[in-house]
Short mmCIF file of C-alpha atoms in Angstrom, two decimals:
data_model
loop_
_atom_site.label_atom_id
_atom_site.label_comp_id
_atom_site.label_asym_id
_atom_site.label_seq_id
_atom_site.Cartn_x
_atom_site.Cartn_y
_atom_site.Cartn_z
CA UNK A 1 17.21 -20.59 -4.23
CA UNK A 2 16.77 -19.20 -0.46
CA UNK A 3 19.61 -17.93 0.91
CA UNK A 4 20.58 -18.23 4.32
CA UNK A 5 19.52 -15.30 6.31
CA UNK A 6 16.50 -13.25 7.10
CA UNK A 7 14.75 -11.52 4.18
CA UNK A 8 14.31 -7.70 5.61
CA UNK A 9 18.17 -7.84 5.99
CA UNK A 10 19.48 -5.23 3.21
CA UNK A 11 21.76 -6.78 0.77
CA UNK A 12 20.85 -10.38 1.12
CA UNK A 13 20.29 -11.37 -2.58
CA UNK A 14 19.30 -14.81 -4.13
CA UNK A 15 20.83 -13.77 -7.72
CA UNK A 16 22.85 -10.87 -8.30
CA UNK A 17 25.11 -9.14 -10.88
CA UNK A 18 26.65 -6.24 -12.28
CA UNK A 19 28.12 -4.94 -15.12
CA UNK A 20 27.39 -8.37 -17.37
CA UNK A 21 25.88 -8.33 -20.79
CA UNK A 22 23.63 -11.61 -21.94
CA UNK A 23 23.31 -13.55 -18.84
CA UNK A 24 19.76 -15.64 -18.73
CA UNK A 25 18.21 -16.50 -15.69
CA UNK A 26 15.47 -19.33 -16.32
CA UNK A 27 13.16 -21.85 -14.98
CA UNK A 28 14.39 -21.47 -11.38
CA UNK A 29 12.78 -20.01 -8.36
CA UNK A 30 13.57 -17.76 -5.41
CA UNK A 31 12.61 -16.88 -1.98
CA UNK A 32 12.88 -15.79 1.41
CA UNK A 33 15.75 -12.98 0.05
CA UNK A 34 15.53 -9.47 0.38
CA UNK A 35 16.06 -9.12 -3.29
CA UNK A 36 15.61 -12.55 -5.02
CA UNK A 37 17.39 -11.57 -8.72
CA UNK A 38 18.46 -8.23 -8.75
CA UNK A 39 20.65 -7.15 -11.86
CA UNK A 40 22.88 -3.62 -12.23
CA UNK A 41 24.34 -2.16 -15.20
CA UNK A 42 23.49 -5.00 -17.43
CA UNK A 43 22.89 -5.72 -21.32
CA UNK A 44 20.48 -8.00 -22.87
CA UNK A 45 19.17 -9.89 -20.12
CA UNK A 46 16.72 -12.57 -20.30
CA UNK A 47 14.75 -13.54 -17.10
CA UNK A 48 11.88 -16.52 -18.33
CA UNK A 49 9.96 -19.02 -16.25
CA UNK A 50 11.05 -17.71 -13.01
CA UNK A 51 8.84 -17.21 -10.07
CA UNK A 52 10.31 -14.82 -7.28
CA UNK A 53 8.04 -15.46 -4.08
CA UNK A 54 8.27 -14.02 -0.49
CA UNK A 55 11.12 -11.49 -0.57
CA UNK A 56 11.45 -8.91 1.63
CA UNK A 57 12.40 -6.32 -0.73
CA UNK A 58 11.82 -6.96 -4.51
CA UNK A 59 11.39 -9.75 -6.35
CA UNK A 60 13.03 -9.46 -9.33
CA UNK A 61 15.17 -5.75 -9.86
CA UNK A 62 16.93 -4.42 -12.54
CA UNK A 63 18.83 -1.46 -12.24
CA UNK A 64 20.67 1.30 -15.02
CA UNK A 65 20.47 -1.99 -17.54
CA UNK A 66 19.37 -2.13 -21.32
CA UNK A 67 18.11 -4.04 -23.96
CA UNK A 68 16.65 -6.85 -21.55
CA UNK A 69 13.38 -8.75 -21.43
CA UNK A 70 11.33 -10.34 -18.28
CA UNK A 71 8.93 -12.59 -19.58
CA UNK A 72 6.49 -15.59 -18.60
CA UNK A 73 7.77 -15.13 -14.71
CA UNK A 74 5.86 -14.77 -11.64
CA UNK A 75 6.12 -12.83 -9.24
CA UNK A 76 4.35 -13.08 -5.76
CA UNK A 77 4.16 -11.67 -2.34
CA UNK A 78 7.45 -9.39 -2.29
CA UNK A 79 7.46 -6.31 0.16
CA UNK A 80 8.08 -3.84 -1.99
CA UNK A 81 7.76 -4.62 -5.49
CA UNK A 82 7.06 -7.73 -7.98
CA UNK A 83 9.22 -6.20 -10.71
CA UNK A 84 11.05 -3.38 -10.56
CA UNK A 85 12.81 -1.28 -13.21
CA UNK A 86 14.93 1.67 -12.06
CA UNK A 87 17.92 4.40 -12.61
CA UNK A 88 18.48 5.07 -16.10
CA UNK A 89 16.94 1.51 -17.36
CA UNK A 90 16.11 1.72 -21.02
CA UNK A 91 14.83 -0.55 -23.87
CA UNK A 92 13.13 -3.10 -21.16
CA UNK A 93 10.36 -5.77 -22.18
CA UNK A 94 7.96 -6.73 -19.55
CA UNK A 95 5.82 -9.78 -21.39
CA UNK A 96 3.10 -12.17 -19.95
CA UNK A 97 4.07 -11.93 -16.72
CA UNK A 98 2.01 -12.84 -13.13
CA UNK A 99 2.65 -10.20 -10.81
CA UNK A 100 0.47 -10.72 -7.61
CA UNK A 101 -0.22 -10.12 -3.84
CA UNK A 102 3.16 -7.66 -4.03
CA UNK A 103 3.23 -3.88 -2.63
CA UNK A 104 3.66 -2.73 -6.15
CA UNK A 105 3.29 -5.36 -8.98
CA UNK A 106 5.76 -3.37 -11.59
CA UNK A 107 7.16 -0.19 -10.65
CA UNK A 108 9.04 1.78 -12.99
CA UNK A 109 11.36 5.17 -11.51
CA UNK A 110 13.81 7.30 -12.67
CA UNK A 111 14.11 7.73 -16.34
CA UNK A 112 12.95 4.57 -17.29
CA UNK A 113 11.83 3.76 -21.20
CA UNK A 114 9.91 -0.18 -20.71
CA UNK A 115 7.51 -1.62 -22.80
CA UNK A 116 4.41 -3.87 -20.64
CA UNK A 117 2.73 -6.14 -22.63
CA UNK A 118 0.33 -9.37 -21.86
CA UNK A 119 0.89 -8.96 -18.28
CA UNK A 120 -1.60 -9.92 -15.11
CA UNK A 121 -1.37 -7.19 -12.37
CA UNK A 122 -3.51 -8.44 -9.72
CA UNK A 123 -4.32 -8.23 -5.57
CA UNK A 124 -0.93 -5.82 -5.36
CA UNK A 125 -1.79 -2.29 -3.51
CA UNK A 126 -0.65 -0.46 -6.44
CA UNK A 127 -0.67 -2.30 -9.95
CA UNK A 128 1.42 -0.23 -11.98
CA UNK A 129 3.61 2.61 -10.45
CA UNK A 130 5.04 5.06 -13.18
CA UNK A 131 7.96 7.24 -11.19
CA UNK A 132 9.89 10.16 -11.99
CA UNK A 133 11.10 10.88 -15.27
CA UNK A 134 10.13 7.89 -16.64
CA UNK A 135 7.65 6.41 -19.49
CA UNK A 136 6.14 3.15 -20.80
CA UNK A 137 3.99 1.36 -23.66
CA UNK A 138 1.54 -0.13 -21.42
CA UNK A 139 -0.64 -2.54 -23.71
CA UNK A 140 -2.67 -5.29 -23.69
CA UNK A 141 -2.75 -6.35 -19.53
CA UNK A 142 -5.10 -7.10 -16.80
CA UNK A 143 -4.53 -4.54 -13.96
CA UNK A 144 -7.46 -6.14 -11.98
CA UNK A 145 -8.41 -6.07 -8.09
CA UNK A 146 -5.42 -3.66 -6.46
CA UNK A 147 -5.68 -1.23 -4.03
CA UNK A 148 -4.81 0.99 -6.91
CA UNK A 149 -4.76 -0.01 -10.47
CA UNK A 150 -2.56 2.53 -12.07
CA UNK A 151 -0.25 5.40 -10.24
CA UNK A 152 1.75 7.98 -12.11
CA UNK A 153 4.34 10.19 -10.73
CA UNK A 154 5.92 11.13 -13.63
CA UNK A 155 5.96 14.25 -15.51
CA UNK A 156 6.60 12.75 -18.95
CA UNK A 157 3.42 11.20 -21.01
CA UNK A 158 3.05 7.32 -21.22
CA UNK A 159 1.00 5.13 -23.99
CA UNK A 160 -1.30 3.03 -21.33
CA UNK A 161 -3.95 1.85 -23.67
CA UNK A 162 -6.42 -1.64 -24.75
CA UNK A 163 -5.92 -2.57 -20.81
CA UNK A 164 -8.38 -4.02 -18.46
CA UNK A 165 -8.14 -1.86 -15.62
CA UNK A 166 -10.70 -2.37 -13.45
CA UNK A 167 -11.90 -4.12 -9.83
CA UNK A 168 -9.49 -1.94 -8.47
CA UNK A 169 -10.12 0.50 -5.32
CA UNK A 170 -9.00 3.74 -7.34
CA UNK A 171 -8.25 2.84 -10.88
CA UNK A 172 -6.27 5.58 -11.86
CA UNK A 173 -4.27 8.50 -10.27
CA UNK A 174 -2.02 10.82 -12.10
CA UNK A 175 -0.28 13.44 -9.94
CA UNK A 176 2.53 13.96 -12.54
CA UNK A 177 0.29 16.60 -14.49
CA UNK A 178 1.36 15.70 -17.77
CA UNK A 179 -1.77 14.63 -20.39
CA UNK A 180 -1.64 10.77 -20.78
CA UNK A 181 -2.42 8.74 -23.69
CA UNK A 182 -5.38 6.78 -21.22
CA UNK A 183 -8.16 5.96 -24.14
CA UNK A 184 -9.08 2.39 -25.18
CA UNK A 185 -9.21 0.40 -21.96
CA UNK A 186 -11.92 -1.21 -20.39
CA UNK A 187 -12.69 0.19 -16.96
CA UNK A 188 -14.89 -2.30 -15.97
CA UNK A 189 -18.61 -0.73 -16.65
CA UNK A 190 -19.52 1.32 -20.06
CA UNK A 191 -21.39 4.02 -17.88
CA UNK A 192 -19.06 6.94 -17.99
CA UNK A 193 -20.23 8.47 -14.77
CA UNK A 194 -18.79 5.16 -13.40
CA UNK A 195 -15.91 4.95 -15.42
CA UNK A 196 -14.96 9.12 -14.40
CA UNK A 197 -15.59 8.45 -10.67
CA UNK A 198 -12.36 5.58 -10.38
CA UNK A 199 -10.52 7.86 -12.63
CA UNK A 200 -8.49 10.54 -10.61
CA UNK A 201 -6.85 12.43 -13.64
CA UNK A 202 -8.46 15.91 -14.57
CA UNK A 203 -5.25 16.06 -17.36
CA UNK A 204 -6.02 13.05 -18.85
CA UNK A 205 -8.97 11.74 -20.61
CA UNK A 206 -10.25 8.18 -20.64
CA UNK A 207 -12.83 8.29 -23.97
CA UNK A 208 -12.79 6.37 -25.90
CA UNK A 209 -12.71 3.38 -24.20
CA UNK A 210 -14.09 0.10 -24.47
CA UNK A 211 -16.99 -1.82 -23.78
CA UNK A 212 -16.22 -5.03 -23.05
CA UNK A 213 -12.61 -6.58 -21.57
CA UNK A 214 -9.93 -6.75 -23.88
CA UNK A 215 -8.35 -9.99 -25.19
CA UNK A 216 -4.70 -9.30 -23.35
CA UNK A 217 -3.31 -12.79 -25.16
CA UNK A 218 -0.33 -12.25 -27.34
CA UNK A 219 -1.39 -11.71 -31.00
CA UNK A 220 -5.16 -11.28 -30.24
CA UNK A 221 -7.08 -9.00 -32.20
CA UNK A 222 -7.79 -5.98 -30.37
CA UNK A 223 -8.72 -3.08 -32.68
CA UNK A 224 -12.21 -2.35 -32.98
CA UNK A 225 -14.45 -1.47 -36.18
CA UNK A 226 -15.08 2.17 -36.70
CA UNK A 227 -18.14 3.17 -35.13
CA UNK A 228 -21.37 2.89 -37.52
CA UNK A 229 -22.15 6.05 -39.83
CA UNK A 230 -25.39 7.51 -40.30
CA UNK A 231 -27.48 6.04 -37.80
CA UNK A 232 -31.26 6.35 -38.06
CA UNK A 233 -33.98 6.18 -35.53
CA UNK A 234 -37.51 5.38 -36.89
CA UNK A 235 -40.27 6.29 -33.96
CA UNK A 236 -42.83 6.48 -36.32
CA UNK A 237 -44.52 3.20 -35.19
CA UNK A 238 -45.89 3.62 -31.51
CA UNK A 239 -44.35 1.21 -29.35
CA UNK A 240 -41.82 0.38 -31.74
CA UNK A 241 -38.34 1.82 -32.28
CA UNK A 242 -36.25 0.57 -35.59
CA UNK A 243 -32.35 1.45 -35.72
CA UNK A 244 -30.30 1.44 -39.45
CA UNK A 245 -27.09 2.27 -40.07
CA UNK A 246 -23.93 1.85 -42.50
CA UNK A 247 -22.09 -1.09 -41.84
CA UNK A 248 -18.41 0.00 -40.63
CA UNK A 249 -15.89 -0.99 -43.40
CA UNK A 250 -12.43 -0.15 -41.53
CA UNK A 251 -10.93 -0.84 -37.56
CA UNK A 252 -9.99 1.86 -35.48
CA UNK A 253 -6.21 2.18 -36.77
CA UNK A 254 -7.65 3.00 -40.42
CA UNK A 255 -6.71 -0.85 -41.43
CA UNK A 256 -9.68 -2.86 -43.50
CA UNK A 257 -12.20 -4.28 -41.09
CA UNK A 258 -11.12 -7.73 -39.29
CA UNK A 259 -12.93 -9.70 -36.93
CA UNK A 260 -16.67 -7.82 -36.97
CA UNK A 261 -19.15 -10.29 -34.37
CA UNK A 262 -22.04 -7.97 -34.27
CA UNK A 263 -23.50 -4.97 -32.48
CA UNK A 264 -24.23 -3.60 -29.10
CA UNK A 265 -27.27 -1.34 -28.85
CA UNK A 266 -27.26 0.22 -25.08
CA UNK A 267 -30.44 1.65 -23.53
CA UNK A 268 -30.07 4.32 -20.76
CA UNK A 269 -32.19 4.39 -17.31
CA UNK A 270 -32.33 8.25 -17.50
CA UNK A 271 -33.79 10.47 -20.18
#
Protein backbone atom coordinates (compact mmCIF):
# COMPACT_ATOMS: atom_id res chain seq x y z
CA UNK A 1 0.00 0.00 0.00
CA UNK A 2 1.27 3.76 -0.78
CA UNK A 3 -1.21 6.10 -0.82
CA UNK A 4 -1.38 8.89 -3.02
CA UNK A 5 0.08 11.93 -1.48
CA UNK A 6 3.17 13.15 0.21
CA UNK A 7 4.20 11.39 3.44
CA UNK A 8 4.92 14.57 5.92
CA UNK A 9 1.25 15.51 5.10
CA UNK A 10 -0.68 14.91 8.59
CA UNK A 11 -3.44 12.48 8.30
CA UNK A 12 -2.44 10.63 5.22
CA UNK A 13 -2.71 6.97 6.44
CA UNK A 14 -2.07 3.64 4.51
CA UNK A 15 -4.37 1.56 7.09
CA UNK A 16 -6.50 3.04 9.56
CA UNK A 17 -9.30 2.29 12.09
CA UNK A 18 -11.14 3.02 15.06
CA UNK A 19 -13.22 1.69 17.46
CA UNK A 20 -12.99 -2.16 15.88
CA UNK A 21 -12.29 -5.21 17.93
CA UNK A 22 -10.32 -8.35 16.10
CA UNK A 23 -9.29 -6.94 12.87
CA UNK A 24 -5.79 -8.65 11.52
CA UNK A 25 -3.58 -6.92 9.39
CA UNK A 26 -1.03 -9.49 7.72
CA UNK A 27 1.55 -10.20 5.20
CA UNK A 28 1.15 -6.84 3.44
CA UNK A 29 3.39 -3.86 3.27
CA UNK A 30 3.26 -0.08 3.48
CA UNK A 31 4.96 3.04 2.51
CA UNK A 32 5.45 6.44 1.58
CA UNK A 33 2.32 7.40 4.28
CA UNK A 34 2.57 9.55 7.07
CA UNK A 35 1.23 6.84 9.25
CA UNK A 36 1.31 3.48 7.36
CA UNK A 37 -1.27 1.31 9.92
CA UNK A 38 -2.35 3.32 12.59
CA UNK A 39 -5.19 1.77 14.86
CA UNK A 40 -7.48 3.81 17.71
CA UNK A 41 -9.58 2.46 20.32
CA UNK A 42 -9.23 -1.08 19.25
CA UNK A 43 -9.52 -4.75 20.80
CA UNK A 44 -7.49 -7.71 20.03
CA UNK A 45 -5.58 -6.74 17.16
CA UNK A 46 -3.21 -8.81 15.33
CA UNK A 47 -0.56 -7.09 13.07
CA UNK A 48 1.99 -10.25 11.61
CA UNK A 49 4.35 -10.27 8.67
CA UNK A 50 4.00 -6.71 7.89
CA UNK A 51 6.82 -4.45 7.04
CA UNK A 52 5.99 -0.59 7.36
CA UNK A 53 8.92 1.26 5.41
CA UNK A 54 9.50 5.02 4.68
CA UNK A 55 6.67 6.86 6.46
CA UNK A 56 6.82 10.14 7.40
CA UNK A 57 5.34 9.80 10.71
CA UNK A 58 5.06 6.26 12.25
CA UNK A 59 5.09 3.15 10.96
CA UNK A 60 2.83 1.17 12.58
CA UNK A 61 0.58 3.17 15.68
CA UNK A 62 -1.74 2.03 17.99
CA UNK A 63 -3.55 4.25 20.06
CA UNK A 64 -6.01 3.83 23.60
CA UNK A 65 -6.34 -0.07 22.21
CA UNK A 66 -6.12 -3.43 24.25
CA UNK A 67 -5.46 -6.87 24.23
CA UNK A 68 -3.47 -6.70 20.79
CA UNK A 69 -0.24 -8.25 19.56
CA UNK A 70 2.48 -6.92 16.82
CA UNK A 71 4.54 -9.65 15.95
CA UNK A 72 7.17 -10.94 13.23
CA UNK A 73 6.79 -7.28 11.39
CA UNK A 74 9.34 -4.93 10.30
CA UNK A 75 9.61 -1.86 10.61
CA UNK A 76 12.12 0.52 8.78
CA UNK A 77 13.05 4.05 8.17
CA UNK A 78 9.85 5.94 9.62
CA UNK A 79 10.35 9.63 10.89
CA UNK A 80 9.24 9.34 14.02
CA UNK A 81 8.78 5.99 15.27
CA UNK A 82 8.92 2.13 14.09
CA UNK A 83 6.19 1.14 16.53
CA UNK A 84 4.42 3.14 18.58
CA UNK A 85 2.09 2.45 21.51
CA UNK A 86 0.25 5.40 23.09
CA UNK A 87 -2.81 6.99 25.27
CA UNK A 88 -4.14 4.61 27.62
CA UNK A 89 -2.89 1.35 25.51
CA UNK A 90 -2.91 -1.68 27.74
CA UNK A 91 -2.28 -5.48 27.54
CA UNK A 92 0.00 -4.97 24.18
CA UNK A 93 2.50 -7.78 22.85
CA UNK A 94 5.44 -6.59 20.96
CA UNK A 95 7.14 -10.16 19.67
CA UNK A 96 10.13 -10.80 17.27
CA UNK A 97 9.91 -7.85 15.62
CA UNK A 98 12.74 -5.79 13.21
CA UNK A 99 12.61 -2.34 14.10
CA UNK A 100 15.46 -0.41 12.25
CA UNK A 101 16.98 2.87 10.84
CA UNK A 102 13.61 4.68 12.55
CA UNK A 103 13.83 7.92 14.96
CA UNK A 104 12.61 5.74 17.74
CA UNK A 105 12.36 1.92 17.09
CA UNK A 106 9.35 1.34 19.82
CA UNK A 107 8.16 4.10 21.80
CA UNK A 108 5.78 3.61 24.45
CA UNK A 109 3.82 7.11 26.19
CA UNK A 110 1.16 7.78 28.27
CA UNK A 111 0.03 5.07 30.55
CA UNK A 112 0.98 2.36 28.55
CA UNK A 113 1.20 -1.49 30.10
CA UNK A 114 3.21 -3.59 26.80
CA UNK A 115 5.10 -6.53 27.02
CA UNK A 116 8.63 -6.57 24.40
CA UNK A 117 9.84 -9.75 23.78
CA UNK A 118 12.38 -11.32 20.99
CA UNK A 119 12.63 -8.07 19.35
CA UNK A 120 15.78 -6.47 17.18
CA UNK A 121 16.15 -2.69 17.98
CA UNK A 122 18.84 -1.61 15.80
CA UNK A 123 20.57 1.74 13.88
CA UNK A 124 17.29 3.85 15.34
CA UNK A 125 18.50 7.15 17.42
CA UNK A 126 16.71 5.96 20.35
CA UNK A 127 15.96 2.09 20.69
CA UNK A 128 13.45 1.95 23.22
CA UNK A 129 11.64 5.15 24.50
CA UNK A 130 9.60 4.53 27.81
CA UNK A 131 7.19 7.88 28.20
CA UNK A 132 5.10 9.18 30.81
CA UNK A 133 3.17 7.12 33.00
CA UNK A 134 3.84 4.19 31.36
CA UNK A 135 5.63 0.59 31.96
CA UNK A 136 6.84 -2.53 30.13
CA UNK A 137 8.31 -6.24 30.43
CA UNK A 138 11.21 -5.68 28.32
CA UNK A 139 12.85 -9.27 27.80
CA UNK A 140 14.86 -11.14 25.77
CA UNK A 141 15.88 -8.33 22.67
CA UNK A 142 18.79 -6.95 20.89
CA UNK A 143 18.85 -3.12 21.45
CA UNK A 144 22.16 -2.92 19.44
CA UNK A 145 23.97 0.12 17.56
CA UNK A 146 21.39 3.32 18.31
CA UNK A 147 22.17 6.59 19.09
CA UNK A 148 20.65 5.61 22.36
CA UNK A 149 19.81 2.17 23.41
CA UNK A 150 17.28 2.66 26.10
CA UNK A 151 15.42 6.14 27.23
CA UNK A 152 13.03 6.40 30.11
CA UNK A 153 10.79 9.21 30.89
CA UNK A 154 8.59 7.65 33.01
CA UNK A 155 8.10 7.83 36.62
CA UNK A 156 6.72 4.32 37.11
CA UNK A 157 9.37 1.20 37.33
CA UNK A 158 9.72 -1.15 34.25
CA UNK A 159 11.11 -5.00 34.15
CA UNK A 160 13.97 -4.39 31.28
CA UNK A 161 16.04 -7.44 31.89
CA UNK A 162 18.23 -10.68 29.87
CA UNK A 163 18.64 -7.89 26.93
CA UNK A 164 21.58 -7.21 24.79
CA UNK A 165 21.97 -3.67 25.05
CA UNK A 166 24.95 -2.65 23.80
CA UNK A 167 26.96 -0.87 20.57
CA UNK A 168 24.89 1.88 21.36
CA UNK A 169 26.19 5.67 21.80
CA UNK A 170 24.61 6.01 25.44
CA UNK A 171 23.10 2.76 26.47
CA UNK A 172 20.92 3.83 29.03
CA UNK A 173 19.30 7.09 30.36
CA UNK A 174 16.68 7.27 32.98
CA UNK A 175 15.44 10.80 33.80
CA UNK A 176 12.11 9.47 35.25
CA UNK A 177 13.83 8.92 38.79
CA UNK A 178 12.06 5.94 39.64
CA UNK A 179 14.53 2.64 40.55
CA UNK A 180 14.35 0.23 37.52
CA UNK A 181 14.48 -3.40 37.46
CA UNK A 182 17.94 -2.99 34.90
CA UNK A 183 20.00 -6.34 36.13
CA UNK A 184 20.69 -9.31 33.82
CA UNK A 185 21.56 -7.80 30.46
CA UNK A 186 24.57 -7.89 28.63
CA UNK A 187 26.08 -4.47 28.08
CA UNK A 188 28.47 -5.42 25.75
CA UNK A 189 31.93 -5.81 27.92
CA UNK A 190 32.02 -7.63 31.57
CA UNK A 191 34.32 -4.71 32.91
CA UNK A 192 31.99 -2.77 35.10
CA UNK A 193 33.84 0.48 34.82
CA UNK A 194 32.78 0.04 31.14
CA UNK A 195 29.52 -1.19 31.66
CA UNK A 196 28.78 2.11 34.48
CA UNK A 197 30.24 4.66 32.02
CA UNK A 198 27.19 3.92 29.04
CA UNK A 199 24.87 3.67 31.90
CA UNK A 200 23.31 7.16 32.80
CA UNK A 201 21.01 6.01 35.78
CA UNK A 202 22.34 6.87 39.39
CA UNK A 203 18.58 5.27 40.59
CA UNK A 204 19.03 2.25 38.96
CA UNK A 205 21.53 -0.44 39.19
CA UNK A 206 22.80 -2.65 36.40
CA UNK A 207 24.56 -5.78 38.60
CA UNK A 208 24.11 -8.39 38.02
CA UNK A 209 24.44 -8.64 34.60
CA UNK A 210 25.76 -10.90 32.18
CA UNK A 211 28.75 -11.92 30.58
CA UNK A 212 28.19 -12.95 27.42
CA UNK A 213 25.03 -11.93 24.86
CA UNK A 214 21.90 -13.42 25.59
CA UNK A 215 20.10 -15.97 23.37
CA UNK A 216 16.95 -13.43 22.50
CA UNK A 217 15.21 -16.56 20.35
CA UNK A 218 11.82 -17.50 21.58
CA UNK A 219 12.02 -20.39 24.11
CA UNK A 220 15.86 -20.22 24.56
CA UNK A 221 17.27 -20.91 27.77
CA UNK A 222 18.35 -17.90 29.41
CA UNK A 223 18.71 -18.37 33.19
CA UNK A 224 22.03 -18.85 34.42
CA UNK A 225 23.48 -21.39 37.15
CA UNK A 226 23.95 -19.93 40.55
CA UNK A 227 27.28 -18.66 40.96
CA UNK A 228 29.89 -21.36 42.41
CA UNK A 229 30.10 -21.66 46.39
CA UNK A 230 33.13 -21.83 48.28
CA UNK A 231 35.75 -20.98 46.00
CA UNK A 232 39.36 -21.72 46.89
CA UNK A 233 42.59 -20.24 45.75
CA UNK A 234 45.74 -22.43 46.27
CA UNK A 235 49.07 -20.05 45.84
CA UNK A 236 51.03 -22.34 47.58
CA UNK A 237 52.97 -23.52 44.47
CA UNK A 238 55.12 -20.54 43.03
CA UNK A 239 54.14 -19.81 39.67
CA UNK A 240 51.13 -21.76 39.91
CA UNK A 241 47.61 -20.77 40.95
CA UNK A 242 44.85 -23.77 41.40
CA UNK A 243 41.01 -22.69 41.69
CA UNK A 244 38.17 -25.36 43.40
CA UNK A 245 34.90 -24.82 44.00
CA UNK A 246 31.27 -26.46 44.53
CA UNK A 247 29.65 -27.20 41.48
CA UNK A 248 26.33 -24.93 41.26
CA UNK A 249 23.27 -27.28 41.58
CA UNK A 250 20.30 -24.66 40.83
CA UNK A 251 19.74 -21.52 37.95
CA UNK A 252 19.27 -18.17 38.98
CA UNK A 253 15.29 -18.36 39.43
CA UNK A 254 15.87 -21.16 42.26
CA UNK A 255 14.76 -23.92 39.45
CA UNK A 256 17.21 -27.25 39.26
CA UNK A 257 20.22 -26.53 37.12
CA UNK A 258 19.60 -26.75 33.13
CA UNK A 259 21.92 -26.23 30.46
CA UNK A 260 25.54 -25.92 32.55
CA UNK A 261 28.56 -25.60 29.43
CA UNK A 262 31.37 -24.78 31.69
CA UNK A 263 33.17 -21.94 33.44
CA UNK A 264 34.63 -18.57 32.88
CA UNK A 265 37.63 -17.68 35.03
CA UNK A 266 38.44 -13.74 34.33
CA UNK A 267 41.88 -12.28 35.12
CA UNK A 268 42.12 -8.48 35.82
CA UNK A 269 44.96 -6.02 34.33
CA UNK A 270 45.01 -4.08 37.68
CA UNK A 271 45.82 -5.32 41.15
Amino acid sequence: IDPAGDSPVAGLKGIFAAGRQGITVENIQVTGANCGICLEGARGIVISNVVARGNGDMGILLIGSSGSVIRQSASRGNVNAGISIRDGSTGIDVLGNELESNGTGLSLSSGIVANVQNNRMSGNSRGVEIGANSSARIIQNDILGNTLGVKIVSSLQSTITKNNISGNATNWQNSGGAKQVAFRNWWGSSDEGVISTGFGDPASEFFPYRVGPVDIRAGADTEAPVPPRNVVIDTSVIGEITFSWDAPTGDENGDSLSGLKGYRIYRSKTP
